[in-house]
Structure formats: structure tokens, C-alpha cells
Tab-separated table of C-alpha atoms in Angstrom:
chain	number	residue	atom	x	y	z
U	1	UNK	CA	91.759	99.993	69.696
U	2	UNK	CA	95.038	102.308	70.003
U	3	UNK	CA	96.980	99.170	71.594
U	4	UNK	CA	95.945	97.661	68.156
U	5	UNK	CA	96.432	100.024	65.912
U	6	UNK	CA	100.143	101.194	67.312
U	7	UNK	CA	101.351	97.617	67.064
U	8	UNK	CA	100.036	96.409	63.603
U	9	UNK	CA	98.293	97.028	60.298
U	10	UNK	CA	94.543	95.962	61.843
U	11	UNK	CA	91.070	96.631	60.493
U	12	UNK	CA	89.674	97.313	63.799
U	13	UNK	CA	85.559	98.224	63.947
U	14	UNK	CA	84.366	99.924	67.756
U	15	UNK	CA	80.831	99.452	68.731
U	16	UNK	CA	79.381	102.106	71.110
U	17	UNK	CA	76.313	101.258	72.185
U	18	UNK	CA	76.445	103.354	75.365
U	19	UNK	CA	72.997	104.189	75.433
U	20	UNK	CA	72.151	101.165	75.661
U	21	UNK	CA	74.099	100.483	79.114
U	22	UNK	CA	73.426	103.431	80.987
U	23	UNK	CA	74.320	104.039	84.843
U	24	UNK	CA	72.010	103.105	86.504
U	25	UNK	CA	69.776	101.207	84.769
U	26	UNK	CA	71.626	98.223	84.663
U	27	UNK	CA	68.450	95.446	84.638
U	28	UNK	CA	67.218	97.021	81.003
U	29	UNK	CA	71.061	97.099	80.177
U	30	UNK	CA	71.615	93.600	81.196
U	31	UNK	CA	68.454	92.795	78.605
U	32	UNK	CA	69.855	95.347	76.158
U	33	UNK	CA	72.873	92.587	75.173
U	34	UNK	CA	70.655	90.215	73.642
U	35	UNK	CA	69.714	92.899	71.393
U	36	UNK	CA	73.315	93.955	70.982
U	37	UNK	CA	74.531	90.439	70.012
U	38	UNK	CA	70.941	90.423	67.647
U	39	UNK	CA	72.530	93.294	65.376
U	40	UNK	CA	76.389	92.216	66.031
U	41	UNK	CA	75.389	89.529	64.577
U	42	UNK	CA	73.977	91.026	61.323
U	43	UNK	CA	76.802	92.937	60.535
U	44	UNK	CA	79.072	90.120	60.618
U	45	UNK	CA	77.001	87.856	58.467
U	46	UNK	CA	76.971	90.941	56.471
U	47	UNK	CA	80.774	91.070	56.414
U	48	UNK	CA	81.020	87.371	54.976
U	49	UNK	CA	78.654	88.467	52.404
U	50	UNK	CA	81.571	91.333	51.478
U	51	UNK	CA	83.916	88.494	51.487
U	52	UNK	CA	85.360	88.813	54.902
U	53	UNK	CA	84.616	85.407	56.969
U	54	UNK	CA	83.458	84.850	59.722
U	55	UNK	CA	86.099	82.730	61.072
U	56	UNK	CA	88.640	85.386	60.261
U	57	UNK	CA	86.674	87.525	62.481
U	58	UNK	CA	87.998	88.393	66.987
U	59	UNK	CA	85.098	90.074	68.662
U	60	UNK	CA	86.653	91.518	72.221
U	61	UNK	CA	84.230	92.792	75.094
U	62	UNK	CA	85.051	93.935	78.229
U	63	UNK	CA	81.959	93.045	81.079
U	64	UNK	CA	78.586	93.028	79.396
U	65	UNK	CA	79.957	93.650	76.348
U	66	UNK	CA	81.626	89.918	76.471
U	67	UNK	CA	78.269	88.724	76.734
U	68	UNK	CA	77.156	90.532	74.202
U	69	UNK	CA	79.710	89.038	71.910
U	70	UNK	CA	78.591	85.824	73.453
U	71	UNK	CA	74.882	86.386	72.081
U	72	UNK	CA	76.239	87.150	68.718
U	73	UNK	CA	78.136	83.829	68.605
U	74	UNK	CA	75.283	81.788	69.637
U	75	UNK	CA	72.679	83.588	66.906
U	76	UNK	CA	75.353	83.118	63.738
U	77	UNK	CA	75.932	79.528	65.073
U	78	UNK	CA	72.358	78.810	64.422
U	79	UNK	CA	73.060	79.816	60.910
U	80	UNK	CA	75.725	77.856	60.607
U	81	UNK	CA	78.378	80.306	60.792
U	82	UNK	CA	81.059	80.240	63.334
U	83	UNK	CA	82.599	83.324	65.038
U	84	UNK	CA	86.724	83.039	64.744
U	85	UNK	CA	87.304	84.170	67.855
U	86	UNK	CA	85.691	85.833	71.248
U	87	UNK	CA	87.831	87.317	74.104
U	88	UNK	CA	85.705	88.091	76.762
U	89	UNK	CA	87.351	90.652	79.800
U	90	UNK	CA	85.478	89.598	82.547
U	91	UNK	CA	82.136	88.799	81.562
U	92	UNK	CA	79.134	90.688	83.447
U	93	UNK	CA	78.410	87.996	86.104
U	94	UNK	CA	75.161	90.035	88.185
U	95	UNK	CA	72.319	89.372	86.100
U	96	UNK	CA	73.503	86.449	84.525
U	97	UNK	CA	74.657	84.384	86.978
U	98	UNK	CA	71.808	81.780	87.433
U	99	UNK	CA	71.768	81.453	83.401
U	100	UNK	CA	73.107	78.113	82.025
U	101	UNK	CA	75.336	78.485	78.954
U	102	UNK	CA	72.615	79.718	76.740
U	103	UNK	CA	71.939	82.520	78.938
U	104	UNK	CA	75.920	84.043	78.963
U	105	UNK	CA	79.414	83.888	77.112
U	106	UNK	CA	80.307	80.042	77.024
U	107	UNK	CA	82.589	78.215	74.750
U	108	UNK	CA	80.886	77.249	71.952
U	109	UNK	CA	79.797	80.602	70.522
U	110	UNK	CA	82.986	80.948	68.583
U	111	UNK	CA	85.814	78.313	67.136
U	112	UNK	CA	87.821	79.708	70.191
U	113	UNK	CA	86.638	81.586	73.498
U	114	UNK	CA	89.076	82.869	75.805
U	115	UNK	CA	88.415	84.546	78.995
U	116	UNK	CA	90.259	86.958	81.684
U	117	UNK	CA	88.775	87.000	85.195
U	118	UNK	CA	89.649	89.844	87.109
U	119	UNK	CA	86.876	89.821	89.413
U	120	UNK	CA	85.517	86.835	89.758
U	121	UNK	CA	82.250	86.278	91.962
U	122	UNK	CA	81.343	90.113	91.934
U	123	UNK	CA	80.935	91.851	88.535
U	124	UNK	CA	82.823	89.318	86.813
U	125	UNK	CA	82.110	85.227	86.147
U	126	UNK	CA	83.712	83.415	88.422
U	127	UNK	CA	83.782	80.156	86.438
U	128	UNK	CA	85.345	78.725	83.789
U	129	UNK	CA	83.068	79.188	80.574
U	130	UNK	CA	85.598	79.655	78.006
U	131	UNK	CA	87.832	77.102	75.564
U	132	UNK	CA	90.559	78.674	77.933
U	133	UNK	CA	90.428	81.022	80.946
U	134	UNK	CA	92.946	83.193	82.945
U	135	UNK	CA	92.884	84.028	86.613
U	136	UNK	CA	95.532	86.868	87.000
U	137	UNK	CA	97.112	86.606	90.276
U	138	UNK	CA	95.670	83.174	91.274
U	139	UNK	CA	92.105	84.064	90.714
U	140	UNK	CA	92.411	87.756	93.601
U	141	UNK	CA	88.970	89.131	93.358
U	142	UNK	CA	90.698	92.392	94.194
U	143	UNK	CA	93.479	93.083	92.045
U	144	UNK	CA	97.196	93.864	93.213
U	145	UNK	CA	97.068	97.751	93.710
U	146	UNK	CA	93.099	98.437	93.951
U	147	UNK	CA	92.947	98.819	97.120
U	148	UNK	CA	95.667	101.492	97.341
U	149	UNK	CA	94.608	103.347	94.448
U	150	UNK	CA	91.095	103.385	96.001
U	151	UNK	CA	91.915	104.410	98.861
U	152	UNK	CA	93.076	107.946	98.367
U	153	UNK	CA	90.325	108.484	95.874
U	154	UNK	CA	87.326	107.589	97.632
U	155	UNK	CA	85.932	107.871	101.019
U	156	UNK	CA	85.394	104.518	103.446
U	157	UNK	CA	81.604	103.896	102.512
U	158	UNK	CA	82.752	103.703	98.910
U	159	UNK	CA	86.186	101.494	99.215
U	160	UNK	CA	84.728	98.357	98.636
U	161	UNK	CA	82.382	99.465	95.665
U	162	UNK	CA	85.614	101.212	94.415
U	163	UNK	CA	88.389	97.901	94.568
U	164	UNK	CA	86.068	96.077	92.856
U	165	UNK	CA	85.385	98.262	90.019
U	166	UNK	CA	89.316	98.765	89.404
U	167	UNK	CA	89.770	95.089	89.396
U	168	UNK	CA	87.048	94.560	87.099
U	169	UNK	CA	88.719	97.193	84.690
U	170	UNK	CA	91.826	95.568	84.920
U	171	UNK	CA	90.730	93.256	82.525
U	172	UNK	CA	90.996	95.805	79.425
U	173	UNK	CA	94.418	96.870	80.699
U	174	UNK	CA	95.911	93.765	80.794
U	175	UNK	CA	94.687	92.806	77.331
U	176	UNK	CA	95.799	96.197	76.047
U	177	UNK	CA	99.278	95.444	77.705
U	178	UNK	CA	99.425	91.941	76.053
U	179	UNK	CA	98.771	93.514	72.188
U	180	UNK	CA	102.498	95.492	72.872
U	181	UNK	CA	103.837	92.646	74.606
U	182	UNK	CA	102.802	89.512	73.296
U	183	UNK	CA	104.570	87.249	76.005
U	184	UNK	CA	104.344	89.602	79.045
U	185	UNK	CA	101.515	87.466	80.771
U	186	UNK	CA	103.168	83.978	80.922
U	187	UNK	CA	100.172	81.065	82.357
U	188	UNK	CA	100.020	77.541	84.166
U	189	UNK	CA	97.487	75.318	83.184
U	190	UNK	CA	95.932	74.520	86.768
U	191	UNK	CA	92.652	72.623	86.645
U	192	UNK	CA	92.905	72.569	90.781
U	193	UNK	CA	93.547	76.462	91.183
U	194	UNK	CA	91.492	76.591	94.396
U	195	UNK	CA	92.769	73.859	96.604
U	196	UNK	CA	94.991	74.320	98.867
U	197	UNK	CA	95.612	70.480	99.548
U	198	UNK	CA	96.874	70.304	95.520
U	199	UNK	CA	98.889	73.734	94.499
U	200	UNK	CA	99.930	73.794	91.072
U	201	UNK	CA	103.469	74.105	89.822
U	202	UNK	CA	104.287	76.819	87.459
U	203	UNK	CA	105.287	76.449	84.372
U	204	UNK	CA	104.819	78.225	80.971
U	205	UNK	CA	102.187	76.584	78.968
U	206	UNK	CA	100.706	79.841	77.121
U	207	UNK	CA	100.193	83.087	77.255
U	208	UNK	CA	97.046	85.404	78.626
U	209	UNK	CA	95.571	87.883	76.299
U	210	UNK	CA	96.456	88.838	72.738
U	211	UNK	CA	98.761	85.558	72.354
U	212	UNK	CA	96.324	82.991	73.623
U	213	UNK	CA	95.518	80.034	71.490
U	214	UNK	CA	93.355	77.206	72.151
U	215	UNK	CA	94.593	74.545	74.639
């Protein structure tokens, strides 16, 4: 919200719904985002009828708030109305992870869906379920610095545990970085990230974050 409001004139709304995704209950909280999206949902149908659309509308969530978000998109689409915008920060993956589409974030539940990974395969999706997603560092599970930071602020039991909740994190800061600088996170389409036999080539065909548009 700050990166927003220090770089623009924004109408920015915050959802807390922390009791509803309390440590450590995170089973109820995982069932708790269908009933997020539910009333997410009714206040932006109710903002259309206060003659703000829909489509005008960028819902951001950062782990199970993206699918949250996600939930929302799929309940207005029934209606017929259409989300602008979603930018899930790496979607909650545990919990959701033997879902098909209807069951987490997926493109479709807005006009566009972009996605950050910055944990993919432990509390973030690993997949591609956007209109466009971004691997940050070639898809690192562990982000560049984790492991360091981690390491002088937790014991060895907990260094693991630790990494991957900075990396999952990361995705927030890197979004919040890319509101004050629009063109700081340069990306390569790459539909063959993972193989090693097929490495792709950088170039600059968008940008992660804030200045991502549909491919």
C-alpha cells in the first residue's frame, strides 16, 4: 500500500482478514479463502453498483491471499462480471496443490492474471497458472540471500523452515520494488525454463510486477 501510495494518486482498499489465517491453524485457514473470495467478491460487485467497474478493478495477494483473490474472480465470473486484473505473489501451494483450476488462482478469474513465484514447490505454486508468470532468478526455490540472512537469525533445526519462508516473502518485496521502479525487473519469455538441453536466451520482452501486461 505505501509503495502505492508514494508513487501515485491511487484509491487503494487493504483487506485484513487475519483472523481468519491464524498460525497455526492453517487447514481451517486454507478453507477460510473460499469464504474470503465469497465476500471479496460482494464488495466489488458492490463497487460497480457505485459506478466503479469491475474491469477497472487490480486485486493483489501475497500466498493465500492470491487464492483468495482467485475465488473472488471465479464467483463474479459466474455473474458475468470480470475482475480487471489479479496479481498473485506466490500463491499458497500446500493445501491446494492436488486442486485443478477450480480449486486455486488460474487464469481465467480475471481479464489478466499475473503471477510471481518465489518459492515454487514449497509454499508457493510451482506451475504456471497465470495469463503470465515470473520465475525470479530462473525459478531458485530459495531466493538469492535467504540463506545468509537465515542463518544468523535462526538456529540449524530451523534453517530450512526459515529460507523458505524469506523466499516466499520475497514475492511482496519485489512487487513493492517494481511500483517505484517500473522497469527494474526486466523478463525472457522462456516456455523451456527447466531444461537444461534447451536454455533460453535473454532478452527483454516485459517486465515482472507492477509493469506487466498480458503476453
Amino acid at each position: 500500500m505505501f509503495a502505492y501510495l508514494s508513487s501515485g494518486d491511487y484509491n487503494f482498499v487493504a483487506v485484513d482478514w487475519s483472523r481468519l489465517i491464524a498460525f497455526p491453524w492453517y487447514v481451517q485457514a486454507v478453507q477460510n479463502t473460499r469464504y474470503m473470495g465469497k465476500r471479496l467478491a460482494t464488495f466489488i460487485q458492490f463497487l460497480e453498483t457505485a459506478g466503479v467497474p469491475a474491469s477497472s478493478v487490480h486485486v493483489i495477494g501475497f500466498s493465500l491471499g492470491a487464492e483468495a483473490a482467485g475465488f473472488a474472480g471465479k464467483r463474479l465470473r459466474a455473474r458475468g462480471i470480470m475482475i480487471g486484473r489479479i496479481t498473485g505473489l506466490d500463491p499458497a501451494y500446500p493445501g491446494y496443490s492436488l486442486t485443478d483450476s477450480a480449486g486455486h488462482l488460474a487464469k481465467g478469474d480475471a481479464i489478466f492474471v499475473d503471477v510471481l513465484h518465489t518459492n515454487p514447490g514449497v509454499f508457493g505454486f510451482p506451475g504456471a497458472i497465470g495469463d503470465v508468470d515470473f520465475y525470479p532468478n530462473a525459478g531458485s526455490w530459495i531466493q538469492p540471500g535467504c540463506w545468509v540472512i537465515c542463518f544468523w537469525n535462526h538456529d540449524e533445526n530451523q534453517l530450512s523452515f526459515a529460507a523458505d519462508g524469506c523466499s516466499h516473502v520475497r514475492a511482496w518485496r519485489l512487487y513493492a520494488e517494481s511500483i517505484q521502479n517500473p522497469r527494474g525487473f526486466p523478463a525472457t519469455l522462456c516456455r523451456n525454463w527447466k531444461s537444461a538441453t534447451r536454455p533460453c536466451q535473454f532478452q527483454v520482452h516485459g517486465y515482472m510486477g507492477f509493469a506487466a501486461r498480458p503476453p
